[in-house]
Short mmCIF file of C-alpha atoms in Angstrom, two decimals:
data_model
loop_
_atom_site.label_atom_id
_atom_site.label_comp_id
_atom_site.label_asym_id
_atom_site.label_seq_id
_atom_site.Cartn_x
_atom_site.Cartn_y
_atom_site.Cartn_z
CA UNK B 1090 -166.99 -125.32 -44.78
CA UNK B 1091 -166.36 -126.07 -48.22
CA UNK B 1092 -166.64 -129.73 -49.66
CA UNK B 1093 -164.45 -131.50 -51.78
CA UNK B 1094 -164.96 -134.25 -54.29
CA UNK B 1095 -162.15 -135.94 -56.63
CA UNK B 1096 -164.06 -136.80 -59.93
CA UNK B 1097 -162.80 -137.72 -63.72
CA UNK B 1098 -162.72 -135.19 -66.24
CA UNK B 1099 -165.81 -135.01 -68.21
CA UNK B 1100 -164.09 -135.47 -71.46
CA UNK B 1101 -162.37 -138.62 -70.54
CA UNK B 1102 -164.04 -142.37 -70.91
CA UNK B 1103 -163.80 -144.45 -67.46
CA UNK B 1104 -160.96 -142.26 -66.10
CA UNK B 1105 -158.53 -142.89 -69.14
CA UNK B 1106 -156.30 -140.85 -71.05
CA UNK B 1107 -157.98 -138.38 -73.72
CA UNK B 1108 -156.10 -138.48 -77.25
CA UNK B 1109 -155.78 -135.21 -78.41
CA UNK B 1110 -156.99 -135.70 -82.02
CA UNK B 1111 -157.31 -132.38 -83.64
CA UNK B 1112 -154.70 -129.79 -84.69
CA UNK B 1113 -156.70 -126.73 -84.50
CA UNK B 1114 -159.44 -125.12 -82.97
CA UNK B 1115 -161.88 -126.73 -85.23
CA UNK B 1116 -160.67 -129.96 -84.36
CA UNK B 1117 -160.32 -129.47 -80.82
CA UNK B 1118 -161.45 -132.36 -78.03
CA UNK B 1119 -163.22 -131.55 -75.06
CA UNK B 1120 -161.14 -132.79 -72.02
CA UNK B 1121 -163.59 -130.99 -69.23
CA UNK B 1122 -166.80 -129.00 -68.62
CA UNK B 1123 -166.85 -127.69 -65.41
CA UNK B 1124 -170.03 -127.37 -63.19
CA UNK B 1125 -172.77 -124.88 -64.14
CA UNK B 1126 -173.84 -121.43 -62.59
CA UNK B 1127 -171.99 -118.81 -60.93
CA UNK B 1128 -172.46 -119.85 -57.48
CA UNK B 1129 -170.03 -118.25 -54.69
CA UNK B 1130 -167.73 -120.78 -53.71
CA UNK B 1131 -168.94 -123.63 -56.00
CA UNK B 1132 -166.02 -124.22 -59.19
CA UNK B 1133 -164.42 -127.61 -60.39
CA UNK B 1134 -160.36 -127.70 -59.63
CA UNK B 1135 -158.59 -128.47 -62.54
CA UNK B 1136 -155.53 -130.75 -62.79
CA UNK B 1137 -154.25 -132.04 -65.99
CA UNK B 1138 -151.25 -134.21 -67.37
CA UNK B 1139 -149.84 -134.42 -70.77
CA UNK B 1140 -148.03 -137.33 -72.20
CA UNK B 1141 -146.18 -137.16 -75.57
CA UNK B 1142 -146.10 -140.32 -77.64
CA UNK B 1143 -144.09 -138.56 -80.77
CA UNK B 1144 -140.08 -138.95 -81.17
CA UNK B 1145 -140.85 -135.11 -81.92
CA UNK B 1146 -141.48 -132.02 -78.98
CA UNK B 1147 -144.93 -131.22 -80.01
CA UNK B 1148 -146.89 -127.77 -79.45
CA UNK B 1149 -150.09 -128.54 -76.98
CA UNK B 1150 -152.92 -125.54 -76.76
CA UNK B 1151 -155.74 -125.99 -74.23
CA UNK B 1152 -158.47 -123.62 -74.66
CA UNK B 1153 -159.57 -122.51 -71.06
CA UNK B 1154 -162.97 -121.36 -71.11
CA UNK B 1155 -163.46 -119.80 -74.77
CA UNK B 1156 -161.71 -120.65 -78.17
CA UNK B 1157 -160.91 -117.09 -79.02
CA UNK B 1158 -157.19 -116.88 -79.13
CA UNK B 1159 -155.73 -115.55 -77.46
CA UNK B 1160 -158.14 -114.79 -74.71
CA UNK B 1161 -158.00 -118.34 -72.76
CA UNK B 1162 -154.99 -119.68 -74.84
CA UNK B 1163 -152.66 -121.95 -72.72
CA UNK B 1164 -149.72 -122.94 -74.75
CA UNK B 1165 -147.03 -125.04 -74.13
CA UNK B 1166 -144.23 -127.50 -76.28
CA UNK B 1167 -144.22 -130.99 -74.75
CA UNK B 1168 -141.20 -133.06 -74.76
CA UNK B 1169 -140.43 -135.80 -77.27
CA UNK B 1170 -141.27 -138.97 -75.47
CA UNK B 1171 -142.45 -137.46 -71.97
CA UNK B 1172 -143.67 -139.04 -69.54
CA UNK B 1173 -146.57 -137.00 -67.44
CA UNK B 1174 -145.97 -133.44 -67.47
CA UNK B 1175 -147.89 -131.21 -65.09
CA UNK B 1176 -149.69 -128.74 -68.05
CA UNK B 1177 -152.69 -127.13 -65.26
CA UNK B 1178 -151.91 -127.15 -61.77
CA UNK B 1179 -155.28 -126.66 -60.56
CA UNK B 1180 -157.06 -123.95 -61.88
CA UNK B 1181 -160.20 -123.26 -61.04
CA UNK B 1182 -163.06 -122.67 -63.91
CA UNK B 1183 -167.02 -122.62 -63.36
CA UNK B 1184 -170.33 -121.50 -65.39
CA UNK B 1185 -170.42 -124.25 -67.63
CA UNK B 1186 -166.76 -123.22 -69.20
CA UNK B 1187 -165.77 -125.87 -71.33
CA UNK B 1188 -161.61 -126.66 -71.60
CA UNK B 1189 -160.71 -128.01 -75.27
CA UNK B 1190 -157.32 -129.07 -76.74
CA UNK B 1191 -155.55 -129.26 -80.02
CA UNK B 1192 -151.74 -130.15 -81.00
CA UNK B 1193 -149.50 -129.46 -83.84
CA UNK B 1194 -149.33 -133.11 -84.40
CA UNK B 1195 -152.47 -135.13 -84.34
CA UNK B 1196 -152.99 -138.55 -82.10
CA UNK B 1197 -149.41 -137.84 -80.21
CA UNK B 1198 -150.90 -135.88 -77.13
CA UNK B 1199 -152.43 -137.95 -74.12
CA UNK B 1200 -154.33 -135.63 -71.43
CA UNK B 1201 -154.69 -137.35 -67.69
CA UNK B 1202 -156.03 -135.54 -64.85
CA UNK B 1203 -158.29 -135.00 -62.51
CA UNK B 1204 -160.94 -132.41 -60.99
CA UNK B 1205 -161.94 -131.83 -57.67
CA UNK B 1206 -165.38 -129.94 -57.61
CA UNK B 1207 -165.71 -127.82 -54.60
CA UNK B 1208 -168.90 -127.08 -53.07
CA UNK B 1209 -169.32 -123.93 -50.76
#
């Protein structure tokens, strides 16, 4: 039977938001790694929030897994002033892939969420 276990993203400090700093790839913050090897059965769960800050809609990319665009490209415009918008409803990712995210507008972007690690 498979085990689960609700942890913070990697990426985040104490559970809190992550501010999503950079405006392109180069710039990009790391909101998760998720657990290493290839194991059957074993991958980390991905949930994750968004929260827009800016009087503007803003463009939000989360790299899943590799920065070459647009092979794990997730793109999406969130609302001016939203509150928490489901952006990853719980995608699964293993092998030490990393998730990273940039915005069109730097410091606007707030990324909550959560992971639940699964263990065969």
């Amino acid at each position: 039977m498979a085990t689960f276990t609700k942890k913070k993203l990697s990426g985040s400090t104490d559970g809190k938001a992550i501010k999503v700093t950079g405006t392109d790839t180069a710039g990009a913050v790391t909101v998760h790694t998720a657990v290493a090897g290839t194991t059957v059965g074993t991958f980390d769960e991905i949930w994750l929030y968004a929260n827009n800050t800016s009087a503007s809609a803003v463009k939000l990319t989360l790299e899943w897994g590799t920065d070459t665009a647009a092979d794990g490209n997730i793109e999406l415009t969130i609302a001016a002033e939203s509150g928490l918008v489901l952006v990853v409803p719980g995608l699964i990712l293993q092998n030490s892939m990393v998730v990273e995210a940039f915005a069109a507008t730097a410091d606007v972007i707030l990324l909550t969420g959560f992971v639940n690690a699964i263990t065969a």
